[in-house]
Structure formats: structure tokens, C-alpha cells
Amino acid sequence: MDRGAPPSEPQRYAVGRMPLAVVVVDRSGLVSHWSAGARQLFGPTRESAVGSPALDLLPVSGALAPAGEYAAYDGGPGLDGPLTGRTLYPTAGRARLSGPGRARVDALWWAYPMAGPGDERLIVLATDAARFAEDGEGGEGERGRRIAPGFAPHTEVPGADALARALPELLPGLSVRDSARIVSQLLDLGYPVLEFSRHDRVPVIPDGAAAQCAEPGRSAAGAGADPPYAAVRERLEFLNEVSGRIGSSLDLARTVQEISTAVVPRFADIADVYLREQVVAGEGFLGGPPDATTLWHRVAVEQAGEPGRWDDPVPVGESLPFPEHTPFFQCVTTGEPVLVPRIDEPMAAAIAARFEKRDIRPLINGRSLLAVPLTARDAVLGFMILLRRPGRADFTAMDRGTGAELAARAGLVLDNARMYTYQENAAGTLQDSMLPQAAPKGAGCDIAARYLPATLLGRVGGDWFDTVKLPGARTALVVGDVMGHGIDSAAMMGRLRTAVQTMAALDLPPARLLSQLDALAQRLGESSLATCLYAVYDPIREELVIANAGHVPPVIVRAADGRGELLELPTGAPIGVGRVPFESVTVPVAPGDRLVMCTDGLVEVRGEDIAVGLAALCESAAHPAASMDDACDTIIRTLRAKGGRKDDLALLMARFNGIPEESVASWELTLEPAEAPRLRRLVRGQLRSWGLSPLLETVELLVGEVVANAVRHARGHRAELRLVLAGSLQCELMDEDPTLPTLCDAGPLAESGRGLRVVAALAREWG
């Protein structure tokens, strides 16, 4: 500064960088924001200061008073509260701070009244006067008395925009918009300066680094020579805060967003996150260390200011390789953070030249860069580009260490989310491959089904449904639920479903099938339990045979009155308990009746009796609908609208149509060769009566083959041939031999063994 310059000459300002305490007081006179510098200068921690009366913490007697009314600087209406003064302009002063166990501090302060939106009504800037109490003419005391805080119009102060750039960093917890609004009002009221004489004024610029490194009661000049105790503490506070904000979910996208928003704007102005494509795709293996061909997927960008600009060169969601000889490539190949304190224009041009058809110079030119790898289990999952804009302090070696620690914690959280996504995808693929596509029609019945995964407990569970065609134009209807979630439950579900299909093909009665399924679960040695409902519909006899293994009872909706009711069945024990009996129940059904089978995820609500859900199921199942699909959708929409259901669910609905007597023809026969001509004659007459003459030749051949097979191989003397016309023509021969016929490998010279191959070739389905 030029102290001897006459008043007529233009003043030349020296810039005073000082550690500033920043305190925000709301309209009620309570502290709403308390910077790290305020903690170091005044003593109280942020946790104890925020929400406390400002009068108890701040020695700014010219701006605060015990009672009264505070007026905004624009002369607007006052606000009730402990703020007072009716000051139309900001005020400044100095105060002596002292307390038990601490040295006396001479503080300088500036108080700015706030107006406009938001609760902020007073901003206080303060610093330690000892920062400028140098030994010199007049001694420290005289020198200190000559320093006075004041204000100057920002138009008279060179470089006044430095406050707009630096002060937001010292406004803890405020958004970028609120910080910009506050700084704009401060500039309108006057730039803070230090006055040493009538003409010597030093503009004040907040020195964030000095504020972090200065210990309470120690001057900034002396703090630089000692270990940066406060800076380390600030770093630990930041890392602790970040750790508390990330990892709240195992969703990969949400985890990435939490990581990027945790560092902006407190640590960086821009956070750009890239992940390997295998991580984004949920693959379990990364395919070796990264190289110049590795594709990196831009998953998120968080920025303070300049919205929209950063998506121009590399939009979010796009993948690209990062070329060699760039800081980014060095970061992912070495697994270590890369620090570039300031990227000048030649360096920005050199880096951008290595990217084909992408001009990234606007992203990096003039900025401080820190690239940190996101690693876990010695594998690089991705990396984060952190940038600070021009005017903000460059990244330092300490910031590099902070970034490394931040990346290590973020990498672990990301890896957990990645492995969860991988397991969920694998289990989902396994489960999707096992769930059947229910045929819309069975013999004498219409079928519709729905499966909905859980939304909160993971989308993979052990619920399943199935339909199996049985001899005699019958249809087996199955709904089951393996307890638990995840890939283990899905695998167990696949085993049980396969076993049910196999045993259903053997035409085991429902109760016996569940007993065999329970025995199989015991032999597998699985600890999982499962519930199951197995029903067999016979459209000719118009009856339903059903058995239950600890499952939710089904609902039957009678066509006669349209009412839904729970079928009363013996509950039985879940599959896997072992050595428990099961019982079948025969229920007569009429054409138009509907059976609704579901898992407990549809009717069970936490904190509510399941009887309430079952009653709602009966009511919604009875609601008329245009189609079976509409009926299923109505049930799910009605029951899930209540909320509180967090389990996956399966729903299977069957409408029984029956098969009329005139569509069934049967004949008893004795297992003698002479029966074949008689049966062929009877079959020809029945097909002509049904208008199926084009099928005569094929059906005669099929009937002749199956009768010859029974005469040759079956035990016993009696058998029955039946033709059923239900959508398609089914030809069935039932004898007393429990052994099912099997295909034979007949050689070229063999005289027999080709009959069932003829059947398999001519019939659409055989088994």
C-alpha cells in the first residue's frame, strides 16, 4: 500500500487475505449457519452454535441488542425478534474476546443486514485482529488501535469480485443459489475493508485455506509453521459427513448420485463420475485391468453453477475410452489419485487433442483437477473427476489425500451396490427362466396369471405358479411360495417346480404329490420351507381335487350368485417340515365358476391380520370383468393400492367351462386282437357325427396302434378308449397297467417296436 500518496492521486490497494469467521443469523435471532472459522475464532462448535441465540455467542454489540426491532437496509418493514438497531447501512467494529482457559482475542467484525427471500437476516464476518498486529512503529498496541474495519463501495475497490468467488466457500450448508444471493447483497451494501489511516484501506478477501489451518487463539502467521491441526480436523469432519451421506441404498444409480452430491460444492465445484461398462451392466467380472480400450460410462455429473455446459462434449449415459498420456488414464491404470494444481491453456489443448471429436477444453481449461480412482478388492470400478473453478484455491497434497480416502470409501459402497446388482440380476434371470407362461386355455377352462416382484426386499423371490396338462383332459393348477428372497430361494423354487411337473406327469393324486414333494425336500437337505397349493380340474366330471401344504387358501367365485368365498381345506404343514400327512378335498364346480390362487404377498400386510386381506381378496375376485386378464388386474390393483405390501406375489386364476357330454365318447374293451376292427368302426362313426371326416384315416391308424400296444403289453383284461373334443381332439386309452409305454429303438429287420413312433409322428402331443 502507498501510505504517502496524496488524496488527489489514485489509491493503490493491497489485498488483505485473512481467515474469516462467517455467521448467519435468522429472523428469530438464532444462529442458522456457523463456519469452521467461527468455531476457531469464537470457540463453540457448529453443533452447539446452530440454533442458539446470537446474543450469547457474538460480541457485535452495534448490530445486536437484547430486544427491539430490526429493519432491513432498504428501509422496509421491520421484523420482530431480538435483532435491533434500525440500521440502514451495515455496521462494523472490534471487540475483545476472553474466556476461561483461552487467550484474549482482539476481533474485528462486519455485520450486514439481509433482505429478500430466505430466513437469513444478518451476516457477520469476523477475524482475529492479531493477524495485522505486526511489530513496528508505535508497538503492537498502537498498531492494533490504528486498524479499524470499514466499508467501501465495490465500484471503488479493484478486484471486488474476489469476494463473490471466495465467500460462498465459507457459507456452510447453503445452496449455490442462496450463496449467490447473499454475496450479491453484501456487494450492494459495501465491500469490507481495513482502514489504517485516512487514505489507506485494504480490501478484505476471505482466505479459506488460512481459516482452515489456524487454530483457535493462534494467529494465521504462526499457524503456518505448526502442524495443520484444524485442517486435519476439517478433513476428518468432511469425510465423516460424506460417509454418512453415501451408502443409504444398494441401488447403483442412487449410490453414484449420493457420492457426486456429497463433494459438491464443499470439496469441488464439479464432480464427474465414470464407471466401467461391466459395472453398469451388473456383470460379476470386470475382465482384467483397464487399458486404452476400456469403455467408461459417464453415469453422473454434479456441478455448482454453469448448468448444461458439461453435457456437451460427453453426455451423461454415453461411454468412451480414455486415451493414454492423460491424467484420467494414469488414474485408472495406476489406481492412484492424480493431481493437477492448475490446467493452463496449452495443457488443456494437449489433453483435449487426444480425444477424437470431443473438445473437452471448456471442461478443464483454467481449472484445478483431481482424478481419483474408485477401487474395491484391488479392482478399479471407475473414477471421479473433481474440478475447481478459477478463483477458488487449487487442490493441494492434503486434498489429494482427502480425495483418495473419499474414493476408497465410495469404492467400497459402489462395490457393495455392484455385487448386489449382480446377484439380483443373476437371480432374476434364473427366476424368469423358470416361471412359466400360462397358456390362456386349457381343456375345458380359461387361465390367466400374474407375477409381480417385490419392490423393497429385492425383486427376486421364491413365488411361482404353473399349469400342467394331465390325461383325461384334466389340468393341474399349482401355486407355491419358497420362504425368503434372493438367489437361494429362486434356486429352491426351480427345484420344487421341476419336481411338481415331473410328478404331475405321473398323474399322482394331489395329496400324494405333496407328500412326495415334502420327502424330496427332506432328501435335498435344504433348510428352506415352502408352501404349495395343488389342484386338479376334471372338466368331464366337473370337479376339483385339491390339497394344501400350509398355503393361503384359494377363493372360488360361484357363477350362480357371483360371490367369492374361501375354500375350506385342511391347511397342512409347509413343504420341508417332513413326515406330515396331507389330505385331498373334492369340490364340485359348475361352468362359469372361477378359482383364484395366490401367494401371501397379495393378501398379507405388515401390522394387519391376514384375514382382512383374504376378505378383500374374496370381494375383489367377485368383481365382474370383461376378461380373465382384466379380472387379474382388478384384483392386484385393488389389493396393492392399500400399500404396505413388500413381498413378491403370484396370482393364478382359472375359469371352469366344463366339457359337454356330447363332446365325449368312450367305449370299454377287452384286451383281445379282435377288438381293434370294432373300435375303428366306432371311431369312424363318432368322427363323422362331429364333422371330423378329414381326420378319419389318421385317427383310425392311431387307435389301431394304441390298442395293439395295450393288447401286447398291458396287464389285466379291461381297458377304456375315450375321445374328447375340447378345442382339439384327444384320443386316450386307459388300462390297468401302472407302467407307462415307452419308445423302443427298432432295428431295420425288427418285426415290432415301431407303433409308438408312428403315434409320436402323427399326434400333435404324446407322452
Coordinates of C-alpha atoms in Angstrom, one line a residue, residues 17-385:
R17 CA -6.3 -12.2 2.7
M18 CA -7.5 -13.2 6.1
P19 CA -9.1 -16.1 7.8
L20 CA -12.8 -15.1 8.2
A21 CA -15.4 -16.4 10.6
V22 CA -18.8 -16.3 8.9
V23 CA -22.0 -16.5 10.9
V24 CA -25.6 -16.2 9.7
V25 CA -28.4 -15.1 12.0
D26 CA -32.1 -15.8 11.1
R27 CA -35.1 -13.7 11.6
S28 CA -35.6 -15.0 15.2
G29 CA -32.1 -14.0 16.2
L30 CA -30.8 -17.6 16.2
V31 CA -27.7 -18.7 14.6
S32 CA -28.5 -20.7 11.4
H33 CA -25.0 -21.2 9.9
W34 CA -21.6 -21.3 11.7
S35 CA -18.5 -21.7 9.6
A36 CA -15.3 -23.6 10.6
G37 CA -13.6 -20.2 11.0
A38 CA -16.3 -19.1 13.5
R39 CA -15.6 -22.2 15.5
Q40 CA -11.9 -21.4 15.6
L41 CA -12.4 -17.7 16.5
F42 CA -15.3 -17.8 18.9
G43 CA -14.9 -21.3 20.4
P44 CA -18.3 -23.1 20.2
T45 CA -18.7 -26.0 17.7
R46 CA -21.1 -25.9 14.9
E47 CA -23.4 -28.4 16.6
S48 CA -23.7 -26.3 19.7
A49 CA -23.9 -22.9 18.0
V50 CA -26.5 -23.5 15.4
G51 CA -30.0 -22.8 16.9
S52 CA -28.5 -20.8 19.8
P53 CA -29.3 -17.1 20.3
A54 CA -26.7 -14.9 18.5
L55 CA -26.5 -12.6 21.5
D56 CA -24.9 -15.4 23.6
L57 CA -22.2 -16.0 21.0
L58 CA -21.3 -12.9 19.1
P59 CA -19.6 -9.7 20.5
V60 CA -21.2 -7.4 17.9
S61 CA -23.0 -5.0 20.2
G62 CA -23.5 -2.5 17.5
A63 CA -25.7 -4.8 15.5
L64 CA -27.4 -6.9 18.2
A65 CA -29.4 -5.9 21.2
P66 CA -31.4 -7.8 23.8
A67 CA -34.8 -6.6 22.5
G68 CA -36.3 -4.4 19.8
E69 CA -36.9 -4.4 16.1
Y70 CA -34.5 -4.9 13.2
A71 CA -35.0 -3.1 9.9
A72 CA -33.7 -4.2 6.5
Y73 CA -31.1 -2.0 4.9
D74 CA -33.6 -0.9 2.2
G75 CA -35.8 0.7 4.8
G76 CA -38.5 -1.9 4.6
P77 CA -40.8 -3.1 7.4
G78 CA -39.1 -4.4 10.5
L79 CA -39.1 -7.9 11.8
D80 CA -40.0 -8.9 15.3
G81 CA -37.2 -10.5 17.3
P82 CA -34.0 -9.8 19.3
L83 CA -32.3 -8.1 16.3
T84 CA -32.3 -4.3 16.6
G85 CA -30.6 -1.1 15.5
R86 CA -32.9 0.1 12.7
T87 CA -29.6 0.5 10.8
L88 CA -30.0 1.4 7.1
Y89 CA -26.3 0.5 6.4
P90 CA -24.0 -2.3 7.5
T91 CA -22.0 -1.7 10.7
A92 CA -18.6 -2.8 11.8
G93 CA -16.5 -2.7 14.9
R94 CA -14.0 -4.6 17.1
A95 CA -14.3 -6.5 20.4
R96 CA -12.2 -8.2 22.9
L97 CA -12.9 -11.9 23.4
S98 CA -11.9 -13.7 26.6
G99 CA -13.0 -16.8 28.4
P100 CA -11.8 -19.4 30.9
G101 CA -8.9 -21.4 29.6
R102 CA -8.3 -19.4 26.4
A103 CA -6.1 -16.4 25.5
R104 CA -7.7 -13.0 24.9
V105 CA -8.5 -12.3 21.3
D106 CA -9.0 -8.9 19.6
A107 CA -11.7 -9.5 17.0
L108 CA -12.7 -7.3 14.0
W109 CA -16.2 -7.7 12.7
W110 CA -18.5 -6.6 9.9
A111 CA -22.3 -7.0 10.2
Y112 CA -24.6 -6.9 7.0
P113 CA -28.4 -6.8 7.3
M114 CA -30.1 -9.0 4.8
A115 CA -33.4 -8.6 3.0
G116 CA -35.4 -10.6 0.5
P117 CA -36.3 -14.3 0.4
G118 CA -34.9 -16.7 2.8
D119 CA -34.6 -16.7 6.6
E120 CA -31.2 -15.0 6.7
R121 CA -31.4 -11.6 8.3
L122 CA -27.9 -10.9 9.4
I123 CA -24.4 -11.9 8.1
V124 CA -21.5 -11.4 10.4
L125 CA -17.8 -11.6 9.2
A126 CA -15.1 -11.6 11.8
T127 CA -11.4 -12.1 12.1
D128 CA -8.6 -12.0 14.6
A129 CA -7.0 -8.5 14.7
A130 CA -3.7 -10.1 15.7
R131 CA -3.4 -11.1 12.1
F132 CA -2.3 -7.5 11.4
A133 CA -0.7 -6.6 14.7
E134 CA 2.9 -6.6 13.5
D135 CA 5.8 -5.3 15.4
G136 CA 6.5 -1.8 14.1
E137 CA 6.4 1.9 14.8
G138 CA 4.4 2.5 17.9
G139 CA 4.4 -1.1 19.1
E140 CA 1.8 -3.8 18.8
G141 CA -0.8 -2.0 20.9
E142 CA -0.5 1.3 18.9
R143 CA -0.6 -0.7 15.7
G144 CA -3.6 -2.5 16.7
R145 CA -5.5 0.6 17.7
R146 CA -4.9 2.1 14.2
I147 CA -6.7 -0.8 12.5
A148 CA -10.4 -0.3 12.0
P149 CA -13.0 -2.2 10.0
G150 CA -14.9 -0.2 7.4
F151 CA -16.7 -0.4 4.1
A152 CA -16.1 0.9 0.6
P153 CA -18.3 0.8 -2.5
H154 CA -17.3 -2.2 -4.5
T155 CA -17.0 0.0 -7.6
E156 CA -14.0 1.8 -5.9
V157 CA -12.2 -1.4 -4.9
P158 CA -10.2 -3.3 -7.6
G159 CA -10.9 -7.0 -7.8
A160 CA -14.1 -6.8 -5.7
D161 CA -15.4 -9.9 -7.5
A162 CA -12.9 -11.9 -5.4
L163 CA -15.4 -11.8 -2.5
A164 CA -18.2 -13.3 -4.7
R165 CA -15.9 -16.2 -5.6
A166 CA -14.4 -16.9 -2.2
L167 CA -17.1 -16.2 0.3
P168 CA -19.6 -19.0 -0.8
E169 CA -16.9 -21.5 0.3
L170 CA -17.3 -20.2 3.9
L171 CA -21.1 -20.4 3.9
P172 CA -21.6 -23.9 5.3
G173 CA -24.7 -25.8 4.2
L174 CA -26.1 -23.1 1.8
S175 CA -27.0 -23.9 -1.7
V176 CA -25.3 -22.2 -4.6
R177 CA -28.3 -20.1 -5.3
D178 CA -28.6 -18.9 -1.7
S179 CA -24.9 -18.2 -1.5
A180 CA -25.0 -16.1 -4.7
R181 CA -28.0 -14.1 -3.4
I182 CA -26.2 -13.4 -0.1
V183 CA -23.0 -12.3 -1.7
S184 CA -24.9 -10.1 -4.1
Q185 CA -26.5 -8.2 -1.2
L186 CA -23.2 -7.9 0.5
L187 CA -21.6 -6.3 -2.6
D188 CA -24.6 -3.9 -2.8
L189 CA -24.1 -2.8 0.8
G190 CA -20.3 -2.2 0.6
Y191 CA -17.1 -4.1 0.3
P192 CA -15.4 -4.9 3.7
V193 CA -12.1 -3.1 4.1
L194 CA -9.5 -2.5 6.8
E195 CA -8.7 1.2 7.4
F196 CA -5.1 2.0 8.6
S197 CA -5.3 5.7 8.0
R198 CA -7.4 8.3 6.3
H199 CA -6.4 7.1 2.9
D200 CA -5.0 3.6 3.5
R201 CA -7.7 0.9 3.1
V202 CA -7.1 -2.8 2.4
P203 CA -9.9 -4.8 0.7
V204 CA -10.7 -7.9 2.6
I205 CA -10.7 -11.3 0.7
P206 CA -11.6 -14.4 2.7
D207 CA -8.7 -16.8 2.9
G208 CA -10.4 -20.2 3.2
A209 CA -7.1 -22.1 3.5
A210 CA -5.9 -19.9 6.3
A211 CA -9.2 -20.1 8.1
Q212 CA -9.0 -23.9 8.0
C213 CA -5.4 -24.1 9.2
A214 CA -5.5 -21.5 12.0
E215 CA -6.0 -22.9 15.5
P216 CA -8.2 -21.1 18.0
G217 CA -6.2 -18.3 19.7
R218 CA -3.3 -18.6 17.2
S219 CA -2.6 -16.0 14.5
A220 CA -2.6 -17.2 10.9
A221 CA 1.0 -16.2 10.5
G222 CA 2.0 -18.5 13.3
A223 CA -0.3 -21.3 12.2
G224 CA 1.6 -22.0 9.0
A225 CA 4.7 -23.2 10.9
D226 CA 2.8 -25.7 13.1
P227 CA 1.0 -28.9 12.1
P228 CA -2.3 -28.1 10.4
Y229 CA -4.4 -29.4 13.3
A230 CA -7.6 -27.6 12.2
A231 CA -7.2 -28.6 8.6
V232 CA -6.9 -32.2 9.5
R233 CA -9.9 -31.9 11.8
E234 CA -11.8 -30.2 8.9
R235 CA -10.8 -33.0 6.6
L236 CA -12.0 -35.7 9.1
E237 CA -15.3 -33.8 9.6
F238 CA -15.8 -33.7 5.8
L239 CA -15.0 -37.4 5.3
N240 CA -17.3 -38.3 8.2
E241 CA -20.1 -36.3 6.7
V242 CA -19.6 -37.9 3.3
S243 CA -19.6 -41.4 4.9
G244 CA -22.9 -40.6 6.5
R245 CA -24.4 -39.4 3.2
I246 CA -23.4 -42.3 0.9
G247 CA -24.4 -45.9 1.1
S248 CA -28.0 -45.4 2.1
S249 CA -29.1 -47.7 -0.8
L250 CA -27.9 -50.7 -2.7
D251 CA -29.2 -49.2 -5.9
L252 CA -26.2 -48.5 -8.1
A253 CA -27.6 -45.3 -9.7
R254 CA -28.6 -43.8 -6.3
T255 CA -25.3 -44.6 -4.8
V256 CA -23.4 -42.8 -7.6
Q257 CA -25.7 -39.8 -7.2
E258 CA -25.0 -39.7 -3.4
I259 CA -21.3 -39.8 -4.0
S260 CA -21.3 -37.0 -6.5
T261 CA -23.6 -34.7 -4.5
A262 CA -21.6 -35.3 -1.3
V263 CA -18.5 -33.5 -2.6
V264 CA -20.1 -30.5 -4.4
P265 CA -19.8 -27.7 -3.5
R266 CA -17.9 -28.2 -0.3
F267 CA -14.9 -30.0 -1.8
A268 CA -15.1 -29.3 -5.5
D269 CA -17.2 -27.3 -8.0
I270 CA -17.7 -30.2 -10.4
A271 CA -17.8 -34.0 -9.7
D272 CA -17.9 -36.2 -12.8
V273 CA -18.3 -39.9 -12.2
Y274 CA -17.4 -42.7 -14.7
L275 CA -17.9 -46.4 -14.2
R276 CA -16.7 -49.4 -16.3
E277 CA -19.4 -50.7 -18.6
Q278 CA -19.3 -54.1 -16.9
V279 CA -20.2 -52.4 -13.5
V280 CA -23.1 -50.5 -15.1
A281 CA -24.4 -53.7 -16.8
G282 CA -24.3 -55.6 -13.4
E283 CA -21.7 -58.1 -14.6
G284 CA -19.9 -60.1 -11.9
F285 CA -16.4 -60.0 -13.6
L286 CA -14.6 -56.9 -14.9
G287 CA -12.4 -58.6 -17.4
G288 CA -8.9 -57.7 -16.3
P289 CA -7.2 -54.3 -15.5
P290 CA -8.3 -51.3 -17.5
D291 CA -6.4 -50.2 -20.6
A292 CA -6.8 -47.8 -23.5
T293 CA -9.7 -49.9 -25.0
T294 CA -11.7 -50.0 -21.7
L295 CA -15.0 -48.2 -22.1
W296 CA -16.1 -45.9 -19.3
H297 CA -19.7 -45.0 -18.8
R298 CA -20.5 -41.4 -17.7
V299 CA -23.1 -42.1 -15.0
A300 CA -23.5 -38.7 -13.2
V301 CA -22.2 -35.2 -13.0
E302 CA -22.8 -32.7 -10.2
Q303 CA -21.9 -29.1 -10.6
A304 CA -22.1 -25.7 -8.9
G305 CA -23.1 -23.2 -11.5
E306 CA -22.9 -23.2 -15.3
P307 CA -25.8 -25.7 -15.8
G308 CA -26.0 -27.7 -19.0
R309 CA -22.5 -26.9 -20.2
W310 CA -20.8 -30.1 -19.1
D311 CA -23.0 -32.4 -21.1
D312 CA -22.0 -31.0 -24.5
P313 CA -18.7 -33.0 -25.1
V314 CA -19.7 -36.1 -23.2
P315 CA -23.4 -36.5 -22.4
V316 CA -24.4 -38.5 -19.3
G317 CA -25.2 -42.1 -20.3
E318 CA -22.5 -42.2 -23.0
S319 CA -19.5 -44.5 -23.0
L320 CA -16.0 -43.7 -24.3
P321 CA -12.4 -44.9 -23.9
F322 CA -9.9 -42.6 -22.2
P323 CA -6.7 -42.2 -24.2
E324 CA -3.2 -42.8 -22.9
H325 CA -1.0 -39.9 -21.7
T326 CA -3.9 -38.2 -19.9
P327 CA -4.4 -37.7 -16.2
F328 CA -7.5 -39.8 -16.4
F329 CA -5.8 -42.8 -18.0
Q330 CA -3.0 -42.5 -15.4
C331 CA -5.5 -42.5 -12.6
V332 CA -7.3 -45.7 -13.7
T333 CA -4.2 -47.7 -14.7
T334 CA -2.2 -46.9 -11.6
G335 CA -5.1 -46.9 -9.1
E336 CA -3.7 -43.7 -7.5
P337 CA -5.1 -40.2 -7.4
V338 CA -3.7 -37.7 -10.0
L339 CA -3.4 -34.1 -9.0
V340 CA -3.0 -31.2 -11.5
P341 CA -3.0 -27.9 -9.4
R342 CA -3.9 -25.8 -12.4
I343 CA -4.5 -26.7 -16.0
D344 CA -3.3 -23.9 -18.3
E345 CA -4.4 -23.4 -21.8
P346 CA -1.5 -25.3 -23.5
M347 CA -2.1 -28.3 -21.2
A348 CA -5.8 -28.2 -21.8
A349 CA -5.2 -28.2 -25.6
A350 CA -2.7 -31.1 -25.3
I351 CA -5.2 -33.2 -23.3
A352 CA -8.1 -32.4 -25.5
A353 CA -6.1 -33.3 -28.6
R354 CA -6.1 -36.9 -27.5
F355 CA -9.9 -37.2 -27.5
E356 CA -11.3 -37.8 -31.0
K357 CA -14.1 -35.5 -32.0
R358 CA -14.6 -34.2 -28.4
D359 CA -13.5 -30.8 -27.3
I360 CA -13.1 -31.1 -23.6
R361 CA -11.1 -27.9 -23.2
P362 CA -14.1 -25.9 -21.8
L363 CA -14.3 -28.5 -19.0
I364 CA -10.7 -28.4 -17.8
N365 CA -9.1 -25.1 -19.0
G366 CA -8.0 -22.9 -16.1
R367 CA -9.3 -25.4 -13.5
S368 CA -7.7 -27.3 -10.7
L369 CA -8.1 -31.1 -11.3
L370 CA -8.1 -34.1 -9.1
A371 CA -8.8 -37.5 -10.6
V372 CA -9.4 -40.2 -8.0
P373 CA -10.0 -44.0 -8.8
L374 CA -13.0 -45.8 -7.3
T375 CA -11.5 -49.1 -6.3
A376 CA -12.5 -52.2 -4.3
R377 CA -10.9 -55.5 -3.8
D378 CA -7.9 -54.4 -5.9
A379 CA -10.1 -53.7 -8.9
V380 CA -10.8 -50.3 -10.5
L381 CA -14.6 -49.9 -10.8
G382 CA -14.5 -46.4 -12.1
F383 CA -13.1 -42.9 -11.3
M384 CA -14.2 -39.5 -10.4
I385 CA -13.0 -36.2 -11.9

